[in-house]
Amino acid sequence: MRDHREIGQALDLFSFQEIAPGAPFWHNNGMVIFKELEKYLREELDKNGYQEIATPIMVKKEVFEKSGHWEHYRENMFYFDNPRDEKEHLIIKPMNCPESTYVYNSTIRSYKDLPLRLAEIGRLHRNELSGTLGGMFRVRQITMDDAHIYALPNQVKKEVVLFIAMLDRFYALFGLQASYVLATRPEKALGSVADWDKAEKALSDALAKARKKFTVAKGEGAFYGPKIEMHLNDSQGRDWQMGTAQLDLVMLPKQFETYYTAEDGSKKLPWVIHRAIFGSFERFIGMLLEHTDGKLPTWLSPIQVEIMNISEGQMKYAGQIAKKLRKKGVRVKLNNANESIGKKIREAEIRRIPYIAVVGDKELDAGTVSVRWYKEKENKVMPVADFAKRVLKEIKEKAA
Ligand SMILES: [Zn+2]
């Protein structure tokens, strides 16, 4: 089973319903994964000097007229007239970029305020054709781990180095190796050649500083700036473009007049880095489920330990262990159903529970548990306290 939709069903993570094409219904187990990823992300944002913002999902059309999306991207957007005010035309945002500039412009910025890193876990909607929708890989409702870094041109290199370190830390958690591509100036490009040269150098210097080998995709940058793409190779040998750092030399800053006051008192436009670590939560979770065949690292698993008793005699003991682990913050399921232990184990394996802890009379007498870890074939018998310690350590370290 390697289709994330099947894995999602087996693990009770999410479902797709006819009433909402291209938008998943997250069940509680799926939300656990989602929340753990958000938590990880927010810790990283805090440690790296980002500010988290949240901008409206629905805004007036003029925002996306100004950004050029209305002209060039209209069929990909959901928009409507306010039935209570025919002069008010509204758009459900397909991206966060334009709105971040309103936060930037909410006060006067000086060069001393830069770099300003505005992050948003944004809920976006894009009007994909219903025939092209497919599980988590092509959705209409997208949750992006987005950020816009407003920086002085000479700050870009350092910002990108910091960002690459964030990518490294994140993908190492899953034992995934990243490769990098630098996409450079296309034939039709906005901005001066001198700026482009400087921008491309900043990105390639950042990659060198981070000791990353990279290939150059000549002429494949966006018309408003070069970008770095991070690619992954999953366990199926597939290539995924995940992280990006897109440099924006002219578009967003110019359209939305995001000035700062320079040291000499003049007004200047910063460069903007649009960057995302995994791009979309939906796509990343789908990829991860297929990459791991649903065997998520323990810290991400909706249920981390399932405790089961062999017969009624150990029901109370199993309950006590479950309670003890829960108190320590472990996500535990107690399975004291009156079924054969073989069946209970098989079902827990289908649900990819990292730790299956079985208790029979022997374990009850000795104060132990018989533990099966999903990455090992052998069962290990250990005292309950040791088991708890091992699980907690693994969760804390976010071991792969
Ligand atoms: Zn953006």
mmCIF file of C-alpha atoms and ligand atoms in Angstrom:
data_model
loop_
_atom_site.group_PDB
_atom_site.id
_atom_site.type_symbol
_atom_site.label_atom_id
_atom_site.label_comp_id
_atom_site.label_asym_id
_atom_site.label_seq_id
_atom_site.Cartn_x
_atom_site.Cartn_y
_atom_site.Cartn_z
ATOM 1 C CA MET A 1 0.000 0.000 0.000
ATOM 2 C CA ARG A 2 1.792 3.129 -1.150
ATOM 3 C CA ASP A 3 -1.029 5.483 -2.051
ATOM 4 C CA HIS A 4 -1.355 8.180 0.589
ATOM 5 C CA ARG A 5 -5.137 8.082 0.220
ATOM 6 C CA GLU A 6 -5.199 4.431 1.263
ATOM 7 C CA ILE A 7 -2.710 5.038 4.052
ATOM 8 C CA GLY A 8 -4.783 8.019 5.173
ATOM 9 C CA GLN A 9 -7.827 5.824 5.396
ATOM 10 C CA ALA A 10 -6.028 2.968 7.211
ATOM 11 C CA LEU A 11 -4.656 5.411 9.768
ATOM 12 C CA ASP A 12 -7.911 7.395 9.959
ATOM 13 C CA LEU A 13 -6.092 10.629 9.101
ATOM 14 C CA PHE A 14 -8.376 12.361 6.628
ATOM 15 C CA SER A 15 -11.029 11.843 4.035
ATOM 16 C CA PHE A 16 -12.184 13.485 0.852
ATOM 17 C CA GLN A 17 -15.914 14.087 0.428
ATOM 18 C CA GLU A 18 -17.860 14.862 -2.701
ATOM 19 C CA ILE A 19 -19.245 18.040 -1.178
ATOM 20 C CA ALA A 20 -15.793 19.667 -1.115
ATOM 21 C CA PRO A 21 -13.729 18.902 -4.214
ATOM 22 C CA GLY A 22 -10.000 19.202 -3.600
ATOM 23 C CA ALA A 23 -10.253 19.946 0.103
ATOM 24 C CA PRO A 24 -9.500 17.308 2.718
ATOM 25 C CA PHE A 25 -11.527 16.710 5.836
ATOM 26 C CA TRP A 26 -8.907 16.276 8.543
ATOM 27 C CA HIS A 27 -9.808 13.684 11.147
ATOM 28 C CA ASN A 28 -8.337 13.855 14.609
ATOM 29 C CA ASN A 29 -5.401 11.559 13.799
ATOM 30 C CA GLY A 30 -4.495 13.704 10.804
ATOM 31 C CA MET A 31 -4.784 16.839 12.893
ATOM 32 C CA VAL A 32 -2.212 15.412 15.298
ATOM 33 C CA ILE A 33 0.295 15.279 12.435
ATOM 34 C CA PHE A 34 -0.724 18.730 11.234
ATOM 35 C CA LYS A 35 -0.390 20.232 14.707
ATOM 36 C CA GLU A 36 3.001 18.608 15.348
ATOM 37 C CA LEU A 37 4.299 20.069 12.077
ATOM 38 C CA GLU A 38 2.927 23.497 12.979
ATOM 39 C CA LYS A 39 4.519 23.247 16.394
ATOM 40 C CA TYR A 40 7.885 22.321 14.928
ATOM 41 C CA LEU A 41 7.624 25.125 12.403
ATOM 42 C CA ARG A 42 6.691 27.753 14.987
ATOM 43 C CA GLU A 43 9.625 26.761 17.197
ATOM 44 C CA GLU A 44 11.924 27.179 14.204
ATOM 45 C CA LEU A 45 10.374 30.558 13.339
ATOM 46 C CA ASP A 46 10.874 31.785 16.897
ATOM 47 C CA LYS A 47 14.473 30.598 17.034
ATOM 48 C CA ASN A 48 15.286 32.228 13.697
ATOM 49 C CA GLY A 49 13.876 35.680 14.293
ATOM 50 C CA TYR A 50 10.685 35.422 12.278
ATOM 51 C CA GLN A 51 7.456 37.206 13.123
ATOM 52 C CA GLU A 52 4.289 35.229 12.553
ATOM 53 C CA ILE A 53 1.351 37.036 11.046
ATOM 54 C CA ALA A 54 -2.100 35.999 9.810
ATOM 55 C CA THR A 55 -3.729 37.918 6.988
ATOM 56 C CA PRO A 56 -7.358 37.697 5.807
ATOM 57 C CA ILE A 57 -8.512 34.840 3.605
ATOM 58 C CA MET A 58 -10.957 37.149 1.842
ATOM 59 C CA VAL A 59 -9.880 40.547 0.538
ATOM 60 C CA LYS A 60 -11.048 43.138 -1.965
ATOM 61 C CA LYS A 61 -10.303 42.494 -5.601
ATOM 62 C CA GLU A 62 -8.107 45.584 -5.872
ATOM 63 C CA VAL A 63 -5.313 43.818 -3.950
ATOM 64 C CA PHE A 64 -4.965 41.223 -6.673
ATOM 65 C CA GLU A 65 -5.523 43.782 -9.429
ATOM 66 C CA LYS A 66 -2.538 45.650 -8.076
ATOM 67 C CA SER A 67 -0.437 42.487 -7.894
ATOM 68 C CA GLY A 68 -1.271 41.561 -11.492
ATOM 69 C CA HIS A 69 -2.973 38.312 -10.554
ATOM 70 C CA TRP A 70 -6.377 39.540 -11.646
ATOM 71 C CA GLU A 71 -5.061 40.021 -15.148
ATOM 72 C CA HIS A 72 -2.868 36.938 -15.451
ATOM 73 C CA TYR A 73 -4.134 34.404 -12.952
ATOM 74 C CA ARG A 74 -7.867 35.058 -12.775
ATOM 75 C CA GLU A 75 -9.113 31.596 -13.729
ATOM 76 C CA ASN A 76 -7.151 30.154 -10.817
ATOM 77 C CA MET A 77 -8.897 32.306 -8.237
ATOM 78 C CA PHE A 78 -12.233 32.106 -6.456
ATOM 79 C CA TYR A 79 -13.978 35.459 -6.480
ATOM 80 C CA PHE A 80 -17.450 36.828 -6.002
ATOM 81 C CA ASP A 81 -19.487 39.981 -5.535
ATOM 82 C CA ASN A 82 -20.758 40.785 -2.108
ATOM 83 C CA PRO A 83 -24.509 40.101 -2.432
ATOM 84 C CA ARG A 84 -25.164 42.873 0.086
ATOM 85 C CA ASP A 85 -23.024 45.448 -1.683
ATOM 86 C CA GLU A 86 -22.745 45.193 -5.449
ATOM 87 C CA LYS A 87 -19.771 47.559 -5.525
ATOM 88 C CA GLU A 88 -17.715 45.276 -3.346
ATOM 89 C CA HIS A 89 -15.837 42.535 -5.222
ATOM 90 C CA LEU A 90 -14.013 39.983 -3.130
ATOM 91 C CA ILE A 91 -11.322 37.399 -3.732
ATOM 92 C CA ILE A 92 -10.403 34.322 -1.712
ATOM 93 C CA LYS A 93 -6.621 34.662 -1.578
ATOM 94 C CA PRO A 94 -4.615 32.228 -3.704
ATOM 95 C CA MET A 95 -1.341 33.380 -2.103
ATOM 96 C CA ASN A 96 -0.105 35.376 0.846
ATOM 97 C CA CYS A 97 2.460 37.639 -0.808
ATOM 98 C CA PRO A 98 0.428 40.781 -1.526
ATOM 99 C CA GLU A 99 -1.170 40.859 1.895
ATOM 100 C CA SER A 100 2.148 40.599 3.713
ATOM 101 C CA THR A 101 3.033 43.979 2.211
ATOM 102 C CA TYR A 102 0.135 45.592 4.094
ATOM 103 C CA VAL A 103 1.687 44.458 7.354
ATOM 104 C CA TYR A 104 5.052 45.744 6.154
ATOM 105 C CA ASN A 105 3.513 49.079 5.234
ATOM 106 C CA SER A 106 1.531 49.425 8.449
ATOM 107 C CA THR A 107 4.401 51.491 9.819
ATOM 108 C CA ILE A 108 7.412 53.380 8.482
ATOM 109 C CA ARG A 109 10.374 51.061 8.035
ATOM 110 C CA SER A 110 14.000 51.996 8.340
ATOM 111 C CA TYR A 111 17.015 50.076 7.070
ATOM 112 C CA LYS A 112 17.566 49.184 10.732
ATOM 113 C CA ASP A 113 14.306 47.198 10.721
ATOM 114 C CA LEU A 114 15.598 44.913 7.979
ATOM 115 C CA PRO A 115 15.674 42.041 7.497
ATOM 116 C CA LEU A 116 12.008 41.758 8.426
ATOM 117 C CA ARG A 117 10.860 38.155 8.291
ATOM 118 C CA LEU A 118 7.084 37.830 8.116
ATOM 119 C CA ALA A 119 5.870 34.247 8.299
ATOM 120 C CA GLU A 120 2.340 33.033 7.746
ATOM 121 C CA ILE A 121 0.780 29.610 7.898
ATOM 122 C CA GLY A 122 -1.655 30.677 5.234
ATOM 123 C CA ARG A 123 -4.893 29.055 4.133
ATOM 124 C CA LEU A 124 -5.079 29.483 0.391
ATOM 125 C CA HIS A 125 -7.587 28.513 -2.272
ATOM 126 C CA ARG A 126 -6.862 27.915 -5.915
ATOM 127 C CA ASN A 127 -9.400 27.008 -8.502
ATOM 128 C CA GLU A 128 -7.837 23.849 -9.931
ATOM 129 C CA LEU A 129 -9.931 22.062 -12.529
ATOM 130 C CA SER A 130 -11.940 19.326 -10.827
ATOM 131 C CA GLY A 131 -10.577 16.732 -13.274
ATOM 132 C CA THR A 132 -7.011 17.418 -12.136
ATOM 133 C CA LEU A 133 -7.646 17.064 -8.414
ATOM 134 C CA GLY A 134 -5.981 14.080 -6.777
ATOM 135 C CA GLY A 135 -5.677 13.345 -3.081
ATOM 136 C CA MET A 136 -3.287 15.625 -1.232
ATOM 137 C CA PHE A 137 -1.114 16.265 -4.261
ATOM 138 C CA ARG A 138 -3.544 18.477 -6.095
ATOM 139 C CA VAL A 139 -5.931 20.332 -3.847
ATOM 140 C CA ARG A 140 -7.970 23.501 -4.009
ATOM 141 C CA GLN A 141 -7.419 24.338 -0.385
ATOM 142 C CA ILE A 142 -3.737 24.648 0.459
ATOM 143 C CA THR A 143 -1.992 25.406 3.723
ATOM 144 C CA MET A 144 1.378 26.986 3.066
ATOM 145 C CA ASP A 145 4.324 27.427 5.411
ATOM 146 C CA ASP A 146 5.046 30.741 3.826
ATOM 147 C CA ALA A 147 7.321 33.632 4.686
ATOM 148 C CA HIS A 148 8.387 36.877 3.105
ATOM 149 C CA ILE A 149 11.738 38.253 4.096
ATOM 150 C CA TYR A 150 12.195 41.951 3.350
ATOM 151 C CA ALA A 151 15.920 42.511 3.192
ATOM 152 C CA LEU A 152 18.629 44.861 2.018
ATOM 153 C CA PRO A 153 20.336 43.413 -1.064
ATOM 154 C CA ASN A 154 23.520 42.779 0.942
ATOM 155 C CA GLN A 155 21.554 40.807 3.544
ATOM 156 C CA VAL A 156 20.178 38.274 1.087
ATOM 157 C CA LYS A 157 23.104 35.873 1.196
ATOM 158 C CA LYS A 158 22.998 35.539 4.979
ATOM 159 C CA GLU A 159 19.222 35.138 4.973
ATOM 160 C CA VAL A 160 19.401 32.351 2.424
ATOM 161 C CA VAL A 161 22.158 30.588 4.396
ATOM 162 C CA LEU A 162 19.910 30.680 7.476
ATOM 163 C CA PHE A 163 17.029 29.350 5.439
ATOM 164 C CA ILE A 164 19.083 26.480 3.986
ATOM 165 C CA ALA A 165 20.026 25.511 7.550
ATOM 166 C CA MET A 166 16.297 25.373 8.389
ATOM 167 C CA LEU A 167 15.700 23.123 5.393
ATOM 168 C CA ASP A 168 18.598 20.883 6.418
ATOM 169 C CA ARG A 169 17.335 20.466 9.962
ATOM 170 C CA PHE A 170 13.827 19.688 8.843
ATOM 171 C CA TYR A 171 14.554 17.137 6.119
ATOM 172 C CA ALA A 172 17.221 15.399 8.217
ATOM 173 C CA LEU A 173 14.397 14.476 10.623
ATOM 174 C CA PHE A 174 13.134 12.096 7.953
ATOM 175 C CA GLY A 175 16.499 10.957 6.687
ATOM 176 C CA LEU A 176 15.775 12.738 3.414
ATOM 177 C CA GLN A 177 18.622 14.050 1.302
ATOM 178 C CA ALA A 178 18.075 17.327 -0.476
ATOM 179 C CA SER A 179 19.574 18.538 -3.718
ATOM 180 C CA TYR A 180 19.603 22.111 -4.962
ATOM 181 C CA VAL A 181 18.928 23.966 -8.171
ATOM 182 C CA LEU A 182 19.647 27.607 -8.887
ATOM 183 C CA ALA A 183 17.341 29.045 -11.547
ATOM 184 C CA THR A 184 18.735 32.129 -13.243
ATOM 185 C CA ARG A 185 17.654 35.110 -15.377
ATOM 186 C CA PRO A 186 15.239 34.288 -18.179
ATOM 187 C CA GLU A 187 15.259 36.086 -21.495
ATOM 188 C CA LYS A 188 12.343 38.293 -20.543
ATOM 189 C CA ALA A 189 13.201 39.704 -17.167
ATOM 190 C CA LEU A 190 12.330 42.800 -15.171
ATOM 191 C CA GLY A 191 15.033 44.829 -13.476
ATOM 192 C CA SER A 192 18.585 45.739 -14.379
ATOM 193 C CA VAL A 193 21.198 43.200 -15.423
ATOM 194 C CA ALA A 194 23.468 44.531 -12.672
ATOM 195 C CA ASP A 195 20.807 43.736 -10.053
ATOM 196 C CA TRP A 196 20.266 40.293 -11.522
ATOM 197 C CA ASP A 197 23.972 39.532 -11.442
ATOM 198 C CA LYS A 198 24.156 40.650 -7.846
ATOM 199 C CA ALA A 199 21.097 38.610 -6.916
ATOM 200 C CA GLU A 200 22.327 35.445 -8.608
ATOM 201 C CA LYS A 201 25.692 35.846 -6.922
ATOM 202 C CA ALA A 202 24.024 36.253 -3.529
ATOM 203 C CA LEU A 203 22.142 32.981 -4.027
ATOM 204 C CA SER A 204 25.090 31.000 -5.353
ATOM 205 C CA ASP A 205 27.323 32.381 -2.583
ATOM 206 C CA ALA A 206 24.714 31.296 -0.051
ATOM 207 C CA LEU A 207 24.676 27.774 -1.484
ATOM 208 C CA ALA A 208 28.471 27.661 -1.421
ATOM 209 C CA LYS A 209 28.574 28.959 2.139
ATOM 210 C CA ALA A 210 26.078 26.270 3.156
ATOM 211 C CA ARG A 211 28.317 23.737 1.366
ATOM 212 C CA LYS A 212 25.618 22.663 -1.036
ATOM 213 C CA LYS A 213 26.323 21.309 -4.441
ATOM 214 C CA PHE A 214 23.832 22.644 -6.921
ATOM 215 C CA THR A 215 22.961 22.610 -10.564
ATOM 216 C CA VAL A 216 22.141 25.727 -12.517
ATOM 217 C CA ALA A 217 18.902 25.897 -14.463
ATOM 218 C CA LYS A 218 19.917 28.608 -16.869
ATOM 219 C CA GLY A 219 17.158 31.041 -17.820
ATOM 220 C CA GLU A 220 14.575 29.287 -15.673
ATOM 221 C CA GLY A 221 14.173 31.892 -12.981
ATOM 222 C CA ALA A 222 10.962 33.891 -12.661
ATOM 223 C CA PHE A 223 10.871 37.147 -14.615
ATOM 224 C CA TYR A 224 11.193 39.096 -11.370
ATOM 225 C CA GLY A 225 14.122 37.254 -9.770
ATOM 226 C CA PRO A 226 16.298 34.137 -9.510
ATOM 227 C CA LYS A 227 15.401 31.314 -7.162
ATOM 228 C CA ILE A 228 16.742 28.318 -5.323
ATOM 229 C CA GLU A 229 14.736 25.115 -5.497
ATOM 230 C CA MET A 230 15.267 22.252 -3.128
ATOM 231 C CA HIS A 231 14.498 18.782 -4.434
ATOM 232 C CA LEU A 232 14.041 15.514 -2.617
ATOM 233 C CA ASN A 233 14.336 11.958 -3.700
ATOM 234 C CA ASP A 234 11.846 9.771 -1.843
ATOM 235 C CA SER A 235 11.951 6.039 -1.097
ATOM 236 C CA GLN A 236 10.156 5.420 -4.404
ATOM 237 C CA GLY A 237 12.842 7.214 -6.361
ATOM 238 C CA ARG A 238 10.553 10.097 -7.167
ATOM 239 C CA ASP A 239 11.721 13.687 -7.345
ATOM 240 C CA TRP A 240 9.842 16.291 -5.306
ATOM 241 C CA GLN A 241 10.383 19.990 -5.415
ATOM 242 C CA MET A 242 9.783 21.007 -1.822
ATOM 243 C CA GLY A 243 11.541 24.065 -0.406
ATOM 244 C CA THR A 244 12.020 27.272 -2.375
ATOM 245 C CA ALA A 245 13.675 30.611 -1.896
ATOM 246 C CA GLN A 246 12.404 32.919 -4.617
ATOM 247 C CA LEU A 247 14.089 36.263 -4.779
ATOM 248 C CA ASP A 248 11.903 39.157 -5.819
ATOM 249 C CA LEU A 249 13.829 42.169 -7.048
ATOM 250 C CA VAL A 250 11.047 44.310 -8.411
ATOM 251 C CA MET A 251 7.544 42.859 -8.402
ATOM 252 C CA LEU A 252 6.109 42.869 -4.920
ATOM 253 C CA PRO A 253 8.246 45.730 -3.566
ATOM 254 C CA LYS A 254 7.378 48.003 -6.481
ATOM 255 C CA GLN A 255 3.700 47.150 -6.864
ATOM 256 C CA PHE A 256 2.997 47.619 -3.192
ATOM 257 C CA GLU A 257 5.586 50.334 -2.537
ATOM 258 C CA THR A 258 7.287 48.677 0.370
ATOM 259 C CA TYR A 259 9.843 51.386 1.013
ATOM 260 C CA TYR A 260 12.373 51.694 3.762
ATOM 261 C CA THR A 261 14.365 54.730 4.767
ATOM 262 C CA ALA A 262 18.006 54.211 3.895
ATOM 263 C CA GLU A 263 20.960 55.430 5.945
ATOM 264 C CA ASP A 264 21.213 58.583 3.824
ATOM 265 C CA GLY A 265 17.535 59.360 4.394
ATOM 266 C CA SER A 266 16.398 58.367 0.889
ATOM 267 C CA LYS A 267 13.500 55.982 0.239
ATOM 268 C CA LYS A 268 14.477 52.624 -1.205
ATOM 269 C CA LEU A 269 12.830 49.337 -2.063
ATOM 270 C CA PRO A 270 14.023 46.186 -0.322
ATOM 271 C CA TRP A 271 14.454 42.853 -2.013
ATOM 272 C CA VAL A 272 11.956 40.242 -0.951
ATOM 273 C CA ILE A 273 12.623 36.542 -0.472
ATOM 274 C CA HIS A 274 9.510 34.364 -0.796
ATOM 275 C CA ARG A 275 10.433 31.164 0.947
ATOM 276 C CA ALA A 276 8.779 27.937 2.088
ATOM 277 C CA ILE A 277 10.248 24.892 3.809
ATOM 278 C CA PHE A 278 7.786 22.258 2.705
ATOM 279 C CA GLY A 279 5.542 24.338 0.525
ATOM 280 C CA SER A 280 2.134 22.921 1.289
ATOM 281 C CA PHE A 281 1.230 20.932 4.393
ATOM 282 C CA GLU A 282 -1.145 18.795 2.336
ATOM 283 C CA ARG A 283 1.398 17.829 -0.289
ATOM 284 C CA PHE A 284 4.168 17.323 2.244
ATOM 285 C CA ILE A 285 2.030 15.038 4.410
ATOM 286 C CA GLY A 286 0.945 13.061 1.330
ATOM 287 C CA MET A 287 4.569 12.702 0.209
ATOM 288 C CA LEU A 288 5.705 11.676 3.683
ATOM 289 C CA LEU A 289 2.990 9.041 3.999
ATOM 290 C CA GLU A 290 4.048 7.473 0.721
ATOM 291 C CA HIS A 291 7.763 7.818 1.477
ATOM 292 C CA THR A 292 7.401 6.087 4.861
ATOM 293 C CA ASP A 293 4.544 3.803 3.874
ATOM 294 C CA GLY A 294 2.703 5.395 6.802
ATOM 295 C CA LYS A 295 5.395 4.447 9.306
ATOM 296 C CA LEU A 296 5.878 7.966 10.590
ATOM 297 C CA PRO A 297 8.567 8.833 13.110
ATOM 298 C CA THR A 298 7.223 8.402 16.637
ATOM 299 C CA TRP A 299 7.061 12.169 17.342
ATOM 300 C CA LEU A 300 4.681 12.589 14.380
ATOM 301 C CA SER A 301 2.596 9.449 14.882
ATOM 302 C CA PRO A 302 -1.016 10.094 15.906
ATOM 303 C CA ILE A 303 -0.829 7.129 18.297
ATOM 304 C CA GLN A 304 2.654 6.444 19.598
ATOM 305 C CA VAL A 305 2.023 3.433 21.801
ATOM 306 C CA GLU A 306 -0.749 0.880 21.806
ATOM 307 C CA ILE A 307 -1.018 -1.181 24.947
ATOM 308 C CA MET A 308 -2.877 -4.476 24.841
ATOM 309 C CA ASN A 309 -3.602 -7.197 27.312
ATOM 310 C CA ILE A 310 -3.559 -10.898 26.427
ATOM 311 C CA SER A 311 -6.469 -11.783 28.690
ATOM 312 C CA GLU A 312 -8.810 -10.205 31.188
ATOM 313 C CA GLY A 313 -6.424 -10.831 34.078
ATOM 314 C CA GLN A 314 -4.108 -8.003 32.922
ATOM 315 C CA MET A 315 -6.774 -5.471 32.045
ATOM 316 C CA LYS A 316 -6.144 -3.326 35.094
ATOM 317 C CA TYR A 317 -2.362 -3.503 34.654
ATOM 318 C CA ALA A 318 -2.622 -2.432 31.008
ATOM 319 C CA GLY A 319 -4.812 0.479 32.076
ATOM 320 C CA GLN A 320 -2.282 1.593 34.667
ATOM 321 C CA ILE A 321 0.544 1.624 32.134
ATOM 322 C CA ALA A 322 -1.573 3.613 29.681
ATOM 323 C CA LYS A 323 -2.348 6.159 32.371
ATOM 324 C CA LYS A 324 1.299 6.482 33.373
ATOM 325 C CA LEU A 325 2.440 7.114 29.796
ATOM 326 C CA ARG A 326 -0.374 9.532 29.062
ATOM 327 C CA LYS A 327 0.595 11.570 32.089
ATOM 328 C CA LYS A 328 4.065 11.947 30.597
ATOM 329 C CA GLY A 329 2.600 13.253 27.354
ATOM 330 C CA VAL A 330 2.743 10.087 25.238
ATOM 331 C CA ARG A 331 -0.178 9.501 22.860
ATOM 332 C CA VAL A 332 -1.425 6.108 23.984
ATOM 333 C CA LYS A 333 -4.231 3.845 22.892
ATOM 334 C CA LEU A 334 -5.381 1.195 25.295
ATOM 335 C CA ASN A 335 -6.732 -1.835 23.513
ATOM 336 C CA ASN A 336 -8.428 -4.045 26.085
ATOM 337 C CA ALA A 337 -10.957 -5.476 23.635
ATOM 338 C CA ASN A 338 -11.903 -9.053 24.237
ATOM 339 C CA GLU A 339 -10.119 -10.352 21.144
ATOM 340 C CA SER A 340 -7.159 -12.580 20.438
ATOM 341 C CA ILE A 341 -3.801 -10.913 20.913
ATOM 342 C CA GLY A 342 -2.825 -11.953 17.398
ATOM 343 C CA LYS A 343 -5.729 -9.999 15.943
ATOM 344 C CA LYS A 344 -5.046 -6.953 18.092
ATOM 345 C CA ILE A 345 -1.391 -6.913 17.015
ATOM 346 C CA ARG A 346 -2.264 -7.293 13.334
ATOM 347 C CA GLU A 347 -4.700 -4.388 13.506
ATOM 348 C CA ALA A 348 -2.192 -2.162 15.277
ATOM 349 C CA GLU A 349 0.373 -3.009 12.614
ATOM 350 C CA ILE A 350 -2.026 -1.988 9.863
ATOM 351 C CA ARG A 351 -2.469 1.323 11.670
ATOM 352 C CA ARG A 352 1.366 1.655 11.761
ATOM 353 C CA ILE A 353 1.560 2.113 15.527
ATOM 354 C CA PRO A 354 5.284 2.614 16.331
ATOM 355 C CA TYR A 355 5.178 0.770 19.657
ATOM 356 C CA ILE A 356 2.968 -2.174 20.478
ATOM 357 C CA ALA A 357 3.223 -3.078 24.149
ATOM 358 C CA VAL A 358 1.742 -6.424 25.146
ATOM 359 C CA VAL A 359 1.092 -7.522 28.703
ATOM 360 C CA GLY A 360 0.341 -11.058 29.829
ATOM 361 C CA ASP A 361 0.644 -12.750 33.202
ATOM 362 C CA LYS A 362 4.437 -12.936 32.998
ATOM 363 C CA GLU A 363 4.684 -9.175 32.430
ATOM 364 C CA LEU A 364 2.122 -8.460 35.118
ATOM 365 C CA ASP A 365 4.094 -10.446 37.690
ATOM 366 C CA ALA A 366 7.422 -8.881 36.748
ATOM 367 C CA GLY A 367 6.174 -5.297 36.234
ATOM 368 C CA THR A 368 7.326 -5.331 32.607
ATOM 369 C CA VAL A 369 5.952 -4.953 29.086
ATOM 370 C CA SER A 370 6.727 -6.934 25.969
ATOM 371 C CA VAL A 371 7.465 -4.302 23.338
ATOM 372 C CA ARG A 372 7.420 -4.534 19.602
ATOM 373 C CA TRP A 373 8.883 -1.572 17.756
ATOM 374 C CA TYR A 374 7.796 -1.174 14.141
ATOM 375 C CA LYS A 375 11.369 -1.020 12.917
ATOM 376 C CA GLU A 376 12.487 -4.246 14.570
ATOM 377 C CA LYS A 377 11.196 -7.781 14.251
ATOM 378 C CA GLU A 378 12.140 -8.898 17.768
ATOM 379 C CA ASN A 379 10.047 -8.238 20.835
ATOM 380 C CA LYS A 380 11.849 -6.838 23.841
ATOM 381 C CA VAL A 381 10.701 -7.332 27.415
ATOM 382 C CA MET A 382 11.518 -4.382 29.647
ATOM 383 C CA PRO A 383 10.432 -2.714 32.862
ATOM 384 C CA VAL A 384 7.646 -0.170 32.342
ATOM 385 C CA ALA A 385 9.850 2.718 33.501
ATOM 386 C CA ASP A 386 12.552 1.842 30.951
ATOM 387 C CA PHE A 387 9.979 1.604 28.202
ATOM 388 C CA ALA A 388 8.571 5.011 29.096
ATOM 389 C CA LYS A 389 12.064 6.500 29.112
ATOM 390 C CA ARG A 390 12.868 5.059 25.694
ATOM 391 C CA VAL A 391 9.669 6.361 24.089
ATOM 392 C CA LEU A 392 10.017 9.799 25.645
ATOM 393 C CA LYS A 393 13.629 10.087 24.521
ATOM 394 C CA GLU A 394 12.698 9.168 20.990
ATOM 395 C CA ILE A 395 9.886 11.713 20.918
ATOM 396 C CA LYS A 396 12.064 14.450 22.378
ATOM 397 C CA GLU A 397 14.853 13.820 19.901
ATOM 398 C CA LYS A 398 12.401 13.576 17.006
ATOM 399 C CA ALA A 399 14.264 10.452 15.954
ATOM 400 C CA ALA A 400 13.648 9.261 12.402
HETATM 401 ZN ZN ZN B 1 5.200 35.053 -1.760
#
